[in-house]
mmCIF file of C-alpha atoms and ligand atoms in Angstrom:
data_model
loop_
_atom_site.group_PDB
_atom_site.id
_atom_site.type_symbol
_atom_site.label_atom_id
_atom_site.label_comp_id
_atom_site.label_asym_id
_atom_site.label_seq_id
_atom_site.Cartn_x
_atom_site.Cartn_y
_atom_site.Cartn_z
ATOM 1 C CA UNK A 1 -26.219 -20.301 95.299
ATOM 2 C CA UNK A 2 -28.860 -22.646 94.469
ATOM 3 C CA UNK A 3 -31.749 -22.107 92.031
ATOM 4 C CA UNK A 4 -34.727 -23.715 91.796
ATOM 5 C CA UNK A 5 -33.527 -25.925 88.871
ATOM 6 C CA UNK A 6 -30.319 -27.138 91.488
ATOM 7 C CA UNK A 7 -33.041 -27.692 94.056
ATOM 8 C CA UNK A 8 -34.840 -29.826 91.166
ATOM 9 C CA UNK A 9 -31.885 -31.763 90.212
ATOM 10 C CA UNK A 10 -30.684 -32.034 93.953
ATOM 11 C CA UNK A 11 -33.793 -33.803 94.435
ATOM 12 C CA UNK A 12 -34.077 -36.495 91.759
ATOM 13 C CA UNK A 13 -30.472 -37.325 92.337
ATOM 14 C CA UNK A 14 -31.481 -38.132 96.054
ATOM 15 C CA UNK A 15 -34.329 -40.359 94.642
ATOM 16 C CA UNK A 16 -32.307 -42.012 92.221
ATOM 17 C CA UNK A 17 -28.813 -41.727 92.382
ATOM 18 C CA UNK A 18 -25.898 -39.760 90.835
ATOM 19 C CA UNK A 19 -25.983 -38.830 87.342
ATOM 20 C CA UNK A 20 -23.857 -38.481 84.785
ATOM 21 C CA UNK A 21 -22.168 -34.651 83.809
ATOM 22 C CA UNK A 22 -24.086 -35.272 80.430
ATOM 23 C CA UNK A 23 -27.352 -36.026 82.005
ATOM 24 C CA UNK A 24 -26.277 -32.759 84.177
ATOM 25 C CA UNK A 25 -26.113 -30.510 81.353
ATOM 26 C CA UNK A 26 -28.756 -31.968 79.256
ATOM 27 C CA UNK A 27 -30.924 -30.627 82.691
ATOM 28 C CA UNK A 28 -28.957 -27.414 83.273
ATOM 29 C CA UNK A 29 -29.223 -26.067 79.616
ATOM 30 C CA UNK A 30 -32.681 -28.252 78.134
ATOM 31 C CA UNK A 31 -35.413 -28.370 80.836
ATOM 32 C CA UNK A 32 -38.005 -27.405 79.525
ATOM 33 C CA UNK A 33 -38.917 -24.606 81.574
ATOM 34 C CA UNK A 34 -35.734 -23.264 83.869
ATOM 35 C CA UNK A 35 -33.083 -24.719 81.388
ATOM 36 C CA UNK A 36 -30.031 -22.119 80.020
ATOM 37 C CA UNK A 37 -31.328 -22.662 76.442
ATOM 38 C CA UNK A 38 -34.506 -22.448 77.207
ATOM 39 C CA UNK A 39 -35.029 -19.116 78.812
ATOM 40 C CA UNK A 40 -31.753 -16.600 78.708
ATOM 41 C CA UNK A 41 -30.705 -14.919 75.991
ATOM 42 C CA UNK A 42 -27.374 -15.625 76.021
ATOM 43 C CA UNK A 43 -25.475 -14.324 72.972
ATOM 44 C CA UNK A 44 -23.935 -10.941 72.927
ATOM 45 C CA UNK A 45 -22.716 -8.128 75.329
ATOM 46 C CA UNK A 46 -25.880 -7.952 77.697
ATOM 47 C CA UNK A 47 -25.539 -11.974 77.518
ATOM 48 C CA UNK A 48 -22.883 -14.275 78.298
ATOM 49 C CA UNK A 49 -20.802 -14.579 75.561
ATOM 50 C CA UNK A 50 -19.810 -13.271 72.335
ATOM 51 C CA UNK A 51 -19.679 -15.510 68.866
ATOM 52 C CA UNK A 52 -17.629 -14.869 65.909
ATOM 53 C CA UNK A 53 -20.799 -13.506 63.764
ATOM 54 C CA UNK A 54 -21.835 -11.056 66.771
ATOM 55 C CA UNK A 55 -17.928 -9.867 66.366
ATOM 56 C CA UNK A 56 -18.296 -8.875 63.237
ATOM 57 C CA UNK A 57 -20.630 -9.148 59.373
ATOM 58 C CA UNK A 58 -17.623 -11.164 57.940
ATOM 59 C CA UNK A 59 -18.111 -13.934 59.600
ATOM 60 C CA UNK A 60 -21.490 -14.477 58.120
ATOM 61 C CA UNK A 61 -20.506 -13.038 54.822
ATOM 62 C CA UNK A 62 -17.881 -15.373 54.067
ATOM 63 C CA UNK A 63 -19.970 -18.279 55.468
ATOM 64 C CA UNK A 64 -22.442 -17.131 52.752
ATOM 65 C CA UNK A 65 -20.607 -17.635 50.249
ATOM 66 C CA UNK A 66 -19.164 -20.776 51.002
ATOM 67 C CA UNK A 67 -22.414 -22.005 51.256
ATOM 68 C CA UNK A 68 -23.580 -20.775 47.789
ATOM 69 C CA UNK A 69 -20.384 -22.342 46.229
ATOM 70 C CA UNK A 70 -21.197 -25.567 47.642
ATOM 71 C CA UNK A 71 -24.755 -25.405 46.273
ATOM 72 C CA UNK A 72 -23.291 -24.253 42.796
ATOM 73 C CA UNK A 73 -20.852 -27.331 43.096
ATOM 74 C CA UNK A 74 -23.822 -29.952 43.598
ATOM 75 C CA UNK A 75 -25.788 -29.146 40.639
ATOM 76 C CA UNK A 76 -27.428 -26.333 42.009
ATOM 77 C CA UNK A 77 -31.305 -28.226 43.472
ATOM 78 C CA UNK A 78 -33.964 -26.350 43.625
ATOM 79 C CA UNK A 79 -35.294 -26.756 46.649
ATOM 80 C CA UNK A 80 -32.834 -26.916 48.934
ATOM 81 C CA UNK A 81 -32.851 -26.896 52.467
ATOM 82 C CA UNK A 82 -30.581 -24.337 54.125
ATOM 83 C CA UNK A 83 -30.566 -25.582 57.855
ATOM 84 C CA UNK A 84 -28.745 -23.955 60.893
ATOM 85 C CA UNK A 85 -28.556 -25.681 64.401
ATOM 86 C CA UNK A 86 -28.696 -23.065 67.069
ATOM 87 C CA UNK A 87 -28.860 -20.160 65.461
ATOM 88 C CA UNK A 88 -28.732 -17.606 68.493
ATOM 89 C CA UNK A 89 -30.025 -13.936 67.320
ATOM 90 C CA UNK A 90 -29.762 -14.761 63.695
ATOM 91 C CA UNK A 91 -26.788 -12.514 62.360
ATOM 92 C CA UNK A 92 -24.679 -15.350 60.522
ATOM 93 C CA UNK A 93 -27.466 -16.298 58.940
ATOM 94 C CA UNK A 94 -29.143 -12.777 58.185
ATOM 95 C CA UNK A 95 -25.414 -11.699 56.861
ATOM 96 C CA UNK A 96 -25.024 -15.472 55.120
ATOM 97 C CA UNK A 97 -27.849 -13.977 52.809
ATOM 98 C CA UNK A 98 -27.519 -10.321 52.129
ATOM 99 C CA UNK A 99 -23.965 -11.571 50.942
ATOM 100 C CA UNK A 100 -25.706 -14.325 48.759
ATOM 101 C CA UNK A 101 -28.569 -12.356 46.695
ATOM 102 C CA UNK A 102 -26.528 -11.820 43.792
ATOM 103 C CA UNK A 103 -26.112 -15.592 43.711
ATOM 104 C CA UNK A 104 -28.796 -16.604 40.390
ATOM 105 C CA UNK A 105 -31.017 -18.538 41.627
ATOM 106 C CA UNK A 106 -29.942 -19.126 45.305
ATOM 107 C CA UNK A 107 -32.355 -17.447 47.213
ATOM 108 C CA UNK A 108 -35.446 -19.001 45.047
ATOM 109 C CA UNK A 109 -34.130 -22.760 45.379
ATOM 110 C CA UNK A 110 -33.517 -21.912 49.444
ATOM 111 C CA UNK A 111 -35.953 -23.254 52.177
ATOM 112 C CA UNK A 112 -34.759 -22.012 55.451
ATOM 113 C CA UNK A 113 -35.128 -24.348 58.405
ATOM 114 C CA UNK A 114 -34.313 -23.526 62.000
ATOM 115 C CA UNK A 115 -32.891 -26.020 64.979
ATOM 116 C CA UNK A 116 -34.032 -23.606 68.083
ATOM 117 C CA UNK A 117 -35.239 -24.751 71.487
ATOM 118 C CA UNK A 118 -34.424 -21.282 72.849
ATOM 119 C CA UNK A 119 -38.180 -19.522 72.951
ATOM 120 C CA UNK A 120 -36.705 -15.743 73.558
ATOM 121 C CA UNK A 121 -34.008 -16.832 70.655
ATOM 122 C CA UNK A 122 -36.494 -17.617 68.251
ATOM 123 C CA UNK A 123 -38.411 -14.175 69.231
ATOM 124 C CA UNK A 124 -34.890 -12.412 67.960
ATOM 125 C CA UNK A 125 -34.689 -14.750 64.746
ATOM 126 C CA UNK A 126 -37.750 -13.659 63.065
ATOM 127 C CA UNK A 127 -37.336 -10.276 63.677
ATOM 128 C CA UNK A 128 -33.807 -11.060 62.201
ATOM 129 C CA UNK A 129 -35.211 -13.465 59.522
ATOM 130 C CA UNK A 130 -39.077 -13.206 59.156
ATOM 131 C CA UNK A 131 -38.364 -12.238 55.463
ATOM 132 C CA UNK A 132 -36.819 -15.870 54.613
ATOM 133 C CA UNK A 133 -40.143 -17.521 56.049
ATOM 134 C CA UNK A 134 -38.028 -19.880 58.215
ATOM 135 C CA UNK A 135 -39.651 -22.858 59.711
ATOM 136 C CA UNK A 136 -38.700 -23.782 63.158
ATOM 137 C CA UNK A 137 -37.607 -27.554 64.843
ATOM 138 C CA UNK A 138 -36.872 -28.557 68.044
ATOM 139 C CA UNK A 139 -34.452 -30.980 66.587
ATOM 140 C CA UNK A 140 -32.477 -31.540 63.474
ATOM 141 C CA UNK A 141 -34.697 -35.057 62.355
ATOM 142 C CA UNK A 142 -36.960 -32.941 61.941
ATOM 143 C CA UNK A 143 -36.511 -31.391 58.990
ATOM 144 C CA UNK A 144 -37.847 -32.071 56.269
ATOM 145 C CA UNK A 145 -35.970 -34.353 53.863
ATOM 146 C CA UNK A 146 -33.984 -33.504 50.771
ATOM 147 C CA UNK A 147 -30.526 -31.935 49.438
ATOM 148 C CA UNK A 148 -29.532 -29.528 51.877
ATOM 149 C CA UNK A 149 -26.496 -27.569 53.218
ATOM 150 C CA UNK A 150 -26.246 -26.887 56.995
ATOM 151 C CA UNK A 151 -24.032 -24.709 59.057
ATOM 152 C CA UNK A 152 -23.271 -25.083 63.031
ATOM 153 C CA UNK A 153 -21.777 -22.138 64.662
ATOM 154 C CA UNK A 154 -20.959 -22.662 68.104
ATOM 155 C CA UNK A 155 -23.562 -25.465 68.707
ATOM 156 C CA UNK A 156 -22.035 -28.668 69.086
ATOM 157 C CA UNK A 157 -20.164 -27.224 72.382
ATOM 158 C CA UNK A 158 -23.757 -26.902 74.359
ATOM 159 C CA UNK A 159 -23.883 -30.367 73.807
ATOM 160 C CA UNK A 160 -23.858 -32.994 76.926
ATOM 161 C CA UNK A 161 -20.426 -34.157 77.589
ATOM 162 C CA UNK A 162 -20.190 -37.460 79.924
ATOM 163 C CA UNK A 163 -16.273 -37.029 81.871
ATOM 164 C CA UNK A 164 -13.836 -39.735 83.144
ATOM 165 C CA UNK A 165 -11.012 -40.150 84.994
ATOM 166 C CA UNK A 166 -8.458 -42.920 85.487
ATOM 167 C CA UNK A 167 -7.840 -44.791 88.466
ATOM 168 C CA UNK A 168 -5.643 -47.136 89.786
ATOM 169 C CA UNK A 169 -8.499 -49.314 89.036
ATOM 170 C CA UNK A 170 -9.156 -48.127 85.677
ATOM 171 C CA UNK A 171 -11.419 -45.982 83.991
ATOM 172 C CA UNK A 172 -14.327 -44.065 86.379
ATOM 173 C CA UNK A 173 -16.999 -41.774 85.371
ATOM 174 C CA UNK A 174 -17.435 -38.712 87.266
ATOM 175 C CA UNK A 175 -20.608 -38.234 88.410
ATOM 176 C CA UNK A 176 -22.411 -35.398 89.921
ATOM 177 C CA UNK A 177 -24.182 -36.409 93.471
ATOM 178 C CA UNK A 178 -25.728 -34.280 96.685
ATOM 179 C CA UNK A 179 -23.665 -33.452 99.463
ATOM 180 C CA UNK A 180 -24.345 -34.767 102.779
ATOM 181 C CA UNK A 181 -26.343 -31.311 103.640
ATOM 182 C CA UNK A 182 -28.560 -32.639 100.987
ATOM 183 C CA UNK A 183 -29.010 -29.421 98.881
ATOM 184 C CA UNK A 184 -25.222 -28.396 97.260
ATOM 185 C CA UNK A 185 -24.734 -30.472 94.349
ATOM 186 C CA UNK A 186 -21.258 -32.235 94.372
ATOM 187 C CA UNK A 187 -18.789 -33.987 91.764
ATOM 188 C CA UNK A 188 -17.822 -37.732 92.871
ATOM 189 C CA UNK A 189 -16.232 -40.426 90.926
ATOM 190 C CA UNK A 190 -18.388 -43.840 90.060
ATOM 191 C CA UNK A 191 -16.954 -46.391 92.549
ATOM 192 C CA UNK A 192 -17.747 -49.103 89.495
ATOM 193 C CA UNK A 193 -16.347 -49.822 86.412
ATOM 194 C CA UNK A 194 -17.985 -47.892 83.425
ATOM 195 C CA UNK A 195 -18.587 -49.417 80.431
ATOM 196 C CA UNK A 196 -17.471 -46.393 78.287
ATOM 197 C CA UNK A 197 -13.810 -47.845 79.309
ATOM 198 C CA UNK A 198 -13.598 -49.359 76.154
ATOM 199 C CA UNK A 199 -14.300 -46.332 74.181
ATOM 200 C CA UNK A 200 -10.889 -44.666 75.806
ATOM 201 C CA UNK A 201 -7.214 -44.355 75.658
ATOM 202 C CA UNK A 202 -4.782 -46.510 77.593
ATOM 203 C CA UNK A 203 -3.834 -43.575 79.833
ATOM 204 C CA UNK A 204 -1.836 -42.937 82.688
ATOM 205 C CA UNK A 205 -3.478 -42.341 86.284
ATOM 206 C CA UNK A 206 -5.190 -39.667 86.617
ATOM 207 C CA UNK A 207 -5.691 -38.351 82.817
ATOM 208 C CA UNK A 208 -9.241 -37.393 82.084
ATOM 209 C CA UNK A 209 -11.607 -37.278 79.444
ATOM 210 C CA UNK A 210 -14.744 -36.722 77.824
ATOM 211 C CA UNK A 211 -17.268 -38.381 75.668
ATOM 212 C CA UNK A 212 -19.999 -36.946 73.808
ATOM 213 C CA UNK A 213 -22.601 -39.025 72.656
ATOM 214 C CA UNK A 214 -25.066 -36.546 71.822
ATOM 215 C CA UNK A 215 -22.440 -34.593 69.786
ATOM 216 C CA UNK A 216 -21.822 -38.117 67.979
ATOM 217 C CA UNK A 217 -25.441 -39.220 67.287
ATOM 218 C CA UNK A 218 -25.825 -35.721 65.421
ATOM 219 C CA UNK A 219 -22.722 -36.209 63.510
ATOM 220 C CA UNK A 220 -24.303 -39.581 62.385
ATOM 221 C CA UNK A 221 -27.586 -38.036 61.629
ATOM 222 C CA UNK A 222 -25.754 -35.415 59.832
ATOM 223 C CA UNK A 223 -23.203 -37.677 57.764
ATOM 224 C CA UNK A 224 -26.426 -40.287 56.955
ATOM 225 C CA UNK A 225 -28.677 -37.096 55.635
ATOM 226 C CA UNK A 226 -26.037 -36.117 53.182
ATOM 227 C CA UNK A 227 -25.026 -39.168 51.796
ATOM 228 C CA UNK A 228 -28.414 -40.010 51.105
ATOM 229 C CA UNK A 229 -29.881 -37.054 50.178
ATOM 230 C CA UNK A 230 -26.697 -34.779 49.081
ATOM 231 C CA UNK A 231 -25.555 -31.436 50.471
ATOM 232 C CA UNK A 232 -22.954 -30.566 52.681
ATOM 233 C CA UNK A 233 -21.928 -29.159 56.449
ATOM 234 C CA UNK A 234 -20.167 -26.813 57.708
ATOM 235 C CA UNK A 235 -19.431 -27.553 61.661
ATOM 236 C CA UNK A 236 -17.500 -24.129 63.305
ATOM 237 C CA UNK A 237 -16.546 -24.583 66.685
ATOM 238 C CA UNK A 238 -13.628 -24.512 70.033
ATOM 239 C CA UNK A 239 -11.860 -28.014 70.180
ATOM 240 C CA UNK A 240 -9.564 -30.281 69.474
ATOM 241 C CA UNK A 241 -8.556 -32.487 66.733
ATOM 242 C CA UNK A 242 -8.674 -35.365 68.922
ATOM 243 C CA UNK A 243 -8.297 -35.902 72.800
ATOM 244 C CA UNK A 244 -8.029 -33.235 75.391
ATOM 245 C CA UNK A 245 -8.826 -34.172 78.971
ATOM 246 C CA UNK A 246 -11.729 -32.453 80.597
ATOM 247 C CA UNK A 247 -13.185 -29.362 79.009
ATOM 248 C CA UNK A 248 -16.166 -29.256 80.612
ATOM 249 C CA UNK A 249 -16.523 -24.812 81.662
ATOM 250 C CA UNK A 250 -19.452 -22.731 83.070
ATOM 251 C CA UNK A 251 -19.582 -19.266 82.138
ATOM 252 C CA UNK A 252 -21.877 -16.514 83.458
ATOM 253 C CA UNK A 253 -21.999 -12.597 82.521
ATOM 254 C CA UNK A 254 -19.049 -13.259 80.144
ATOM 255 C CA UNK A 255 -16.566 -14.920 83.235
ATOM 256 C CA UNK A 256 -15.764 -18.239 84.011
ATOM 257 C CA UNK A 257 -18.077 -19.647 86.877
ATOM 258 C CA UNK A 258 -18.401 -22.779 88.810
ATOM 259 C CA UNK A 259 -19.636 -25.704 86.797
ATOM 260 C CA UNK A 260 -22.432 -27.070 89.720
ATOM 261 C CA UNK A 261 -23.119 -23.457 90.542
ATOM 262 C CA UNK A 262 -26.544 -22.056 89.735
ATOM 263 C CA UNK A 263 -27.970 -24.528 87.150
ATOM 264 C CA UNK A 264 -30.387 -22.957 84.714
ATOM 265 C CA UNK A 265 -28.233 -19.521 84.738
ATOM 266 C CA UNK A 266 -25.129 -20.585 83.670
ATOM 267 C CA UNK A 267 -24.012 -21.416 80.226
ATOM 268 C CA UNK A 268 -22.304 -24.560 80.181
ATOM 269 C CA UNK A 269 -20.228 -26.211 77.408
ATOM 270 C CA UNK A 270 -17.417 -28.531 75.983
ATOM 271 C CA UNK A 271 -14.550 -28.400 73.550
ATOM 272 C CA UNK A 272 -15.651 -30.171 70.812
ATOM 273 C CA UNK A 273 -13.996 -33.436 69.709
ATOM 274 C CA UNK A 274 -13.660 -32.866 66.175
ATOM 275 C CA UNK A 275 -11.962 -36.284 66.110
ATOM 276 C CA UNK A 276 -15.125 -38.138 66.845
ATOM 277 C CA UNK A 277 -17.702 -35.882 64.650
ATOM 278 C CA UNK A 278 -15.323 -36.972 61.477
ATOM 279 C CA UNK A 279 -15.610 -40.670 62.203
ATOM 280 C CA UNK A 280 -19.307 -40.609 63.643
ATOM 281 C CA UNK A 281 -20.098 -39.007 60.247
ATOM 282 C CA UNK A 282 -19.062 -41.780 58.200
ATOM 283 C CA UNK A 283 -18.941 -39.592 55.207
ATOM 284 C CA UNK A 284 -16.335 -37.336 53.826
ATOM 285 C CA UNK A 285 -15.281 -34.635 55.958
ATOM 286 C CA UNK A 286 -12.246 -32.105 55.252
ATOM 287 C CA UNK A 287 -10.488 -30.568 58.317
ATOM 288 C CA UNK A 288 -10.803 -29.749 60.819
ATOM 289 C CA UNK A 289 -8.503 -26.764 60.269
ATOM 290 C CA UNK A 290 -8.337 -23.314 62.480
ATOM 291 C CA UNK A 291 -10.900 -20.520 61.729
ATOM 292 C CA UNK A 292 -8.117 -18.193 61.166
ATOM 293 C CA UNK A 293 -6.780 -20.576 57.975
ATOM 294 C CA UNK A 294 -10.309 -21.149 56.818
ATOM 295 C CA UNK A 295 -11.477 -17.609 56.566
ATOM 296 C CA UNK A 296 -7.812 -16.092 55.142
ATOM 297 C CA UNK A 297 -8.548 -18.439 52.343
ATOM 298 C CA UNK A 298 -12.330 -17.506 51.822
ATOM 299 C CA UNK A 299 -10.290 -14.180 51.334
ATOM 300 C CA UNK A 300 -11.156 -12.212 54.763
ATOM 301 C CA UNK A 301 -8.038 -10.049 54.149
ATOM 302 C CA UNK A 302 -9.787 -8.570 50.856
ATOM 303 C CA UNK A 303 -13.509 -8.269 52.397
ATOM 304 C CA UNK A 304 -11.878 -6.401 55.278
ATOM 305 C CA UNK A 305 -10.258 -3.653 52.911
ATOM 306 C CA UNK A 306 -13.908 -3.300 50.825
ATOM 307 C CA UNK A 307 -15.163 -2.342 54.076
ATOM 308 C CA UNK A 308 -12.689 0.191 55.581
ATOM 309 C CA UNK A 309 -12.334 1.639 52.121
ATOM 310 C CA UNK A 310 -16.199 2.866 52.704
ATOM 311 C CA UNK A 311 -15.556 3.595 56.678
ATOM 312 C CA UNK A 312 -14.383 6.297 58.833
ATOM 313 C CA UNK A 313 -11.720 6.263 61.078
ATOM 314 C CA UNK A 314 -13.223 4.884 63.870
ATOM 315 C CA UNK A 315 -15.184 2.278 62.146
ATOM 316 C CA UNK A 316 -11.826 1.306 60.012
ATOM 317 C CA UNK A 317 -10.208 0.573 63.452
ATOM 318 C CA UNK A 318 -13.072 -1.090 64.681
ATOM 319 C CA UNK A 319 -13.174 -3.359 61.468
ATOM 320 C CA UNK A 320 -9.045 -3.996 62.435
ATOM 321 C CA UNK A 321 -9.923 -5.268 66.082
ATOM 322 C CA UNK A 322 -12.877 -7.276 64.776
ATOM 323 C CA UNK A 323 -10.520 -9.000 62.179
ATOM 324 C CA UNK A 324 -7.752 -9.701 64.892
ATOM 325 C CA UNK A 325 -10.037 -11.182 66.597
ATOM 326 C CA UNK A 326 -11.497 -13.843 64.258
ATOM 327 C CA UNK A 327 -8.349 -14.930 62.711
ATOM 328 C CA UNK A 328 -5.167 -14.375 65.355
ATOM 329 C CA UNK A 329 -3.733 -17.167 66.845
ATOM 330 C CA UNK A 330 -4.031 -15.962 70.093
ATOM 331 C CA UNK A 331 -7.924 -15.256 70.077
ATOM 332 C CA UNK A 332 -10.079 -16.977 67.990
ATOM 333 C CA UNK A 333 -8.178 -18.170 64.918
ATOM 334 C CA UNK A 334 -6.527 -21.715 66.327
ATOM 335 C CA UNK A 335 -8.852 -22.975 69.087
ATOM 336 C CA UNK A 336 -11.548 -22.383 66.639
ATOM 337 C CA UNK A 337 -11.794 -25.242 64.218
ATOM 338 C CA UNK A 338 -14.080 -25.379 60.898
ATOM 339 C CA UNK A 339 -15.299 -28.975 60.012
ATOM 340 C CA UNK A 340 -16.608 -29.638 56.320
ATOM 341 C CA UNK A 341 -18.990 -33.079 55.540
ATOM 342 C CA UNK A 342 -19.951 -33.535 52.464
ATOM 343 C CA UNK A 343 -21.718 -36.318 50.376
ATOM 344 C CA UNK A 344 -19.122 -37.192 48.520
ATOM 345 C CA UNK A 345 -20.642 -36.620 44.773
ATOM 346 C CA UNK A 346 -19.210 -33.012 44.962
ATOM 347 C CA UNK A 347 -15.374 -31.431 44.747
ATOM 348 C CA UNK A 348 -13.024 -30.098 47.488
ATOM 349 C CA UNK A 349 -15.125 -27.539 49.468
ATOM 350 C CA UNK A 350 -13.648 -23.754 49.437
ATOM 351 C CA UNK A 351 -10.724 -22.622 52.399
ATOM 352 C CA UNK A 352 -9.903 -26.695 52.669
ATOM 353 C CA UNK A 353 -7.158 -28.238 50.741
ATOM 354 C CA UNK A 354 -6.482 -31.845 49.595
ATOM 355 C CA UNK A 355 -3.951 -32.626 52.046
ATOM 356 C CA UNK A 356 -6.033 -31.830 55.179
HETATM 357 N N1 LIG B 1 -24.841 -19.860 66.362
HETATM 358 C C1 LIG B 1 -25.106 -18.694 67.177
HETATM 359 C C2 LIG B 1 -25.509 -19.042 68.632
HETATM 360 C C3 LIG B 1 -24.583 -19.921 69.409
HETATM 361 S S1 LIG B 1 -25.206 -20.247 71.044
HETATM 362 C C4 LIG B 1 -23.925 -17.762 67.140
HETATM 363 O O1 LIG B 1 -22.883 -18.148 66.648
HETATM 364 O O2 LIG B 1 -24.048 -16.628 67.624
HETATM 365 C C5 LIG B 1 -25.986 -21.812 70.853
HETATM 366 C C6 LIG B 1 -27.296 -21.782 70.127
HETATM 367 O O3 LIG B 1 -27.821 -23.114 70.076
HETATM 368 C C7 LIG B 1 -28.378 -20.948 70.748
HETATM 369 O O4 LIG B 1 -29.185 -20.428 69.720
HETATM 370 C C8 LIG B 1 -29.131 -21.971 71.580
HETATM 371 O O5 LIG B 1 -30.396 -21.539 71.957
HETATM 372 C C9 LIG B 1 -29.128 -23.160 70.680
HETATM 373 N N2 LIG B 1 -29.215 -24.476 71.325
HETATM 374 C C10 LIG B 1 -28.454 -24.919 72.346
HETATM 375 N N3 LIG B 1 -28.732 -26.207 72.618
HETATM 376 C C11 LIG B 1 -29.659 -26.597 71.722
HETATM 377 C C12 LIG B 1 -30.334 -27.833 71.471
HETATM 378 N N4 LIG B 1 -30.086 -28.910 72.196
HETATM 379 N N5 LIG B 1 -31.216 -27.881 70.453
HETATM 380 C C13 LIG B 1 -31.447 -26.790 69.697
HETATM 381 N N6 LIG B 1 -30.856 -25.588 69.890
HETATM 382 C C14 LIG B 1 -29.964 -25.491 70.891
#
C-alpha cells in the first residue's frame, strides 16, 4: 500500500534519482510531518514494539543506579546534565529516578535534558517526567554544555543505515528507486562504484553490509562531549560487535513487515554496529557485552527477589517472565548489547570488567 509519504518519496526520487536506504529512512521515520518518529506512538502493546524498560521497572532501576555510581565516581558535579536520546514514554527514566532519591545529593546536582523529535512522545514524557522540569532538544548538540551522563535505550537502531552488496565488480550500494509503474518504490543496486568501498571488508560475492554514518557522527559527538567536559554513556541496544550483513527490518503492529511498504507507518531500524560506535568515539569505551551479563552483575537476580517477596502470586510470576525476558539468551539477554564511554578521568564503570 502506498501512503502519502511513499507517494512523496516516489516523487522526488523520479525528479532526482535513487537514494540511498539511509536517506530512505531518514524520510520514512524524520519528516517532519508524516515521518514514524514524528507522529506514532510507537512503544508498547497498542504500539509496535516493546523495550526492555516497558517489560519491566528493573530495567530502569538498575540503569539508575549505574548512573548514580558513575556520578559518585567523577567527583560528584553539581550540575550535571542527565541526558537521554529517545526517550519513548519515559519509564527508564521515571524508574532511573525513583530508584536514585536516596542517592545524597543526586537529584539536586541533576538537570534533565531530553533528545525527542517525537511530538505525541514528548506529550507522554511530561506527564511521565513534568516533576524533573526536563528541557527538550531536537538533537543531542543541543544541549547545553557541561559534565554529564547520558543513557541510549534502543535509539541508535532508528538511525539511517546506508546497505551494500558485493559484486563481481566490487562493492555497490543498494539504492531504493521507482518502479516502472512509477508509484511502488523498489530496491536496485548502484550500477557505479561507491566510494564507501573503502570503508568495507574484502568480502566474497554477494556478502552485504551496512554503514551508519549518522550512528557514527553521534558516537563522535558523544566521545568529544565527554572527554572534554567529563561524564559518561551508557549505549543499550540489538547488534553486533562488529560486522553482520544487512540488518536493515520494518516492523508494524509488533510483526515483521516489508521494508518499502507504507513509509511513515512502519518502524524501521538497524542492528547496531557496536564496532564502529567504540572507534567513532575515540574515547574509552568498555564492552560491548550482552544485557543479560550486564544486568546479572548490577545484581538483577537480588532486585527480582525484593520484589516478589512484596508480590502475590500472580505478580511473582509475572516478575519471573519479565526477568526471563531481559536476561535469557534466547530473548533479550545476547542480541542486546550495553556499550559504556567514558572520559577517561574515572574507574571501571559497574557490570563491565577489565578484560572486556
Ligand atoms: N528509549 C525508549 C524508546 C525507544 S524508541 C525505550 O526504551 O522504550 C526510539 C525513541 O527515539 C523514541 O522516543 C523516538 O521518538 C526517538 N527518536 C527516534 N529517532 C530520533 C531522532 N532522530 N532524534 C531524536 N529522537 C528520536
Amino acid at each position: 500500500m502506498i501512503t502519502e509519504l511513499g507517494r512523496l518519496i516516489a516523487r522526488r526520487i523520479a525528479l532526482t534519482g535513487p537514494i540511498s536506504t539511509a536517506d530512505f529512512m531518514a524520510e520514512a521515520l524524520g519528516h517532519p510531518r508524516l515521518g514514524y518518529y514524528r507522529r506514532a506512538l510507537p512503544v508498547g502493546a497498542a504500539g509496535d514494539f516493546t523495550t526492555a524498560p516497558e517489560i519491566s521497572q528493573m530495567f530502569g532501576e538498575l540503569i539508575g543506579a549505574w548512573l548514580a555510581e558513575r556520578w559518585l565516581s567523577i567527583g560528584a558535579p553539581s550540575p550535571v546534565r542527565l541526558i537521554e536520546l529517545g526517550p519513548g514514554r519515559g519509564t527508564l527514566m521515571a524508574d532511573a529516578l525513583r530508584a536514585t532519591r536516596g542517592v545524597p545529593g543526586f537529584h539536586a546536582a541533576l538537570r534533565l535534558h531530553l533528545v525527542e523529535t517525537n511530538v505525541p512522545l514528548r506529550a507522554e514524557q511530561h506527564r511521565t517526567l513534568g516533576a524533573s522540569a526536563p528541557a527538550w532538544h531536537e538533537r543531542f548538540g543541543e544541549v547545553p554544555p557541561g559534565p554529564a551522563l547520558i543513557v541510549a535505550n534502543e535509539f541508535f537502531d532508528a538511525l539511517p543505515v546506508r546497505q551494500f552488496q558485493k559484486t563481481a565488480q566490487g562493492w555497490r550500494e543498494r539504492m531504493v528507486g521507482v518502479a516502472p509503474d512509477g508509484g511502488s518504490l523498489v530496491f536496485a543496486l548502484a550500477p557505479g562504484a561507491t566510494p564507501f568501498a573503502r570503508y568495507l571488508p574484502d568480502a566474497p560475492e554477494g556478502a552485504q553490509a551496512e554503514i551508519g554514518e549518522a550512528g557514527r557522527a553521534l558516537a563522535a559527538a558523544i566521545g568529544a562531549r565527554l572527554l572534554r567536559d567529563g561524564g559518561w554513556a551508557l549505549i543499550v541496544d540489538y547488534g553486533y560487535d562488529s560486522g553482520a550483513g544487512a540488518s536493515l527490518q520494518a516492523v508494524r503492529g509488533h510483526r515483521g513487515a516489508s521494508i518499502l511498504d507504507r513509509p511513515g507507518e512502519t518502524d524501521l531500524s538497524a542492528h547496531v554496529d557496536f564496532a564502529a560506535l567504540a572507534a567513532s568515539a575515540k574515547a574509552p569505551t568498555f564492552g560491548p557485552i550482552a544485557q543479560g551479563d550486564f544486568l546479572r552483575r548490577l545484581g538483577i537476580l537480588q532486585r527480582a527477589e525484593s520484589l516478589k517477596a512484596r508480590a502475590n502470586e500472580s505478580q511473582r510470576a509475572a516478575i519471573d517472565a519479565a526477568l526471563a525476558r531481559l536476561i535469557d539468551p534466547d530473548q533479550m539477554g545476547t542480541l542486546f548489547r550495553v556499550l559504556a564511554v567514558g572520559d577517561g578521568r574515572s574507574s571501571l564503570p559497574a557490570g563491565f570488567s577489565e578484560a572486556e
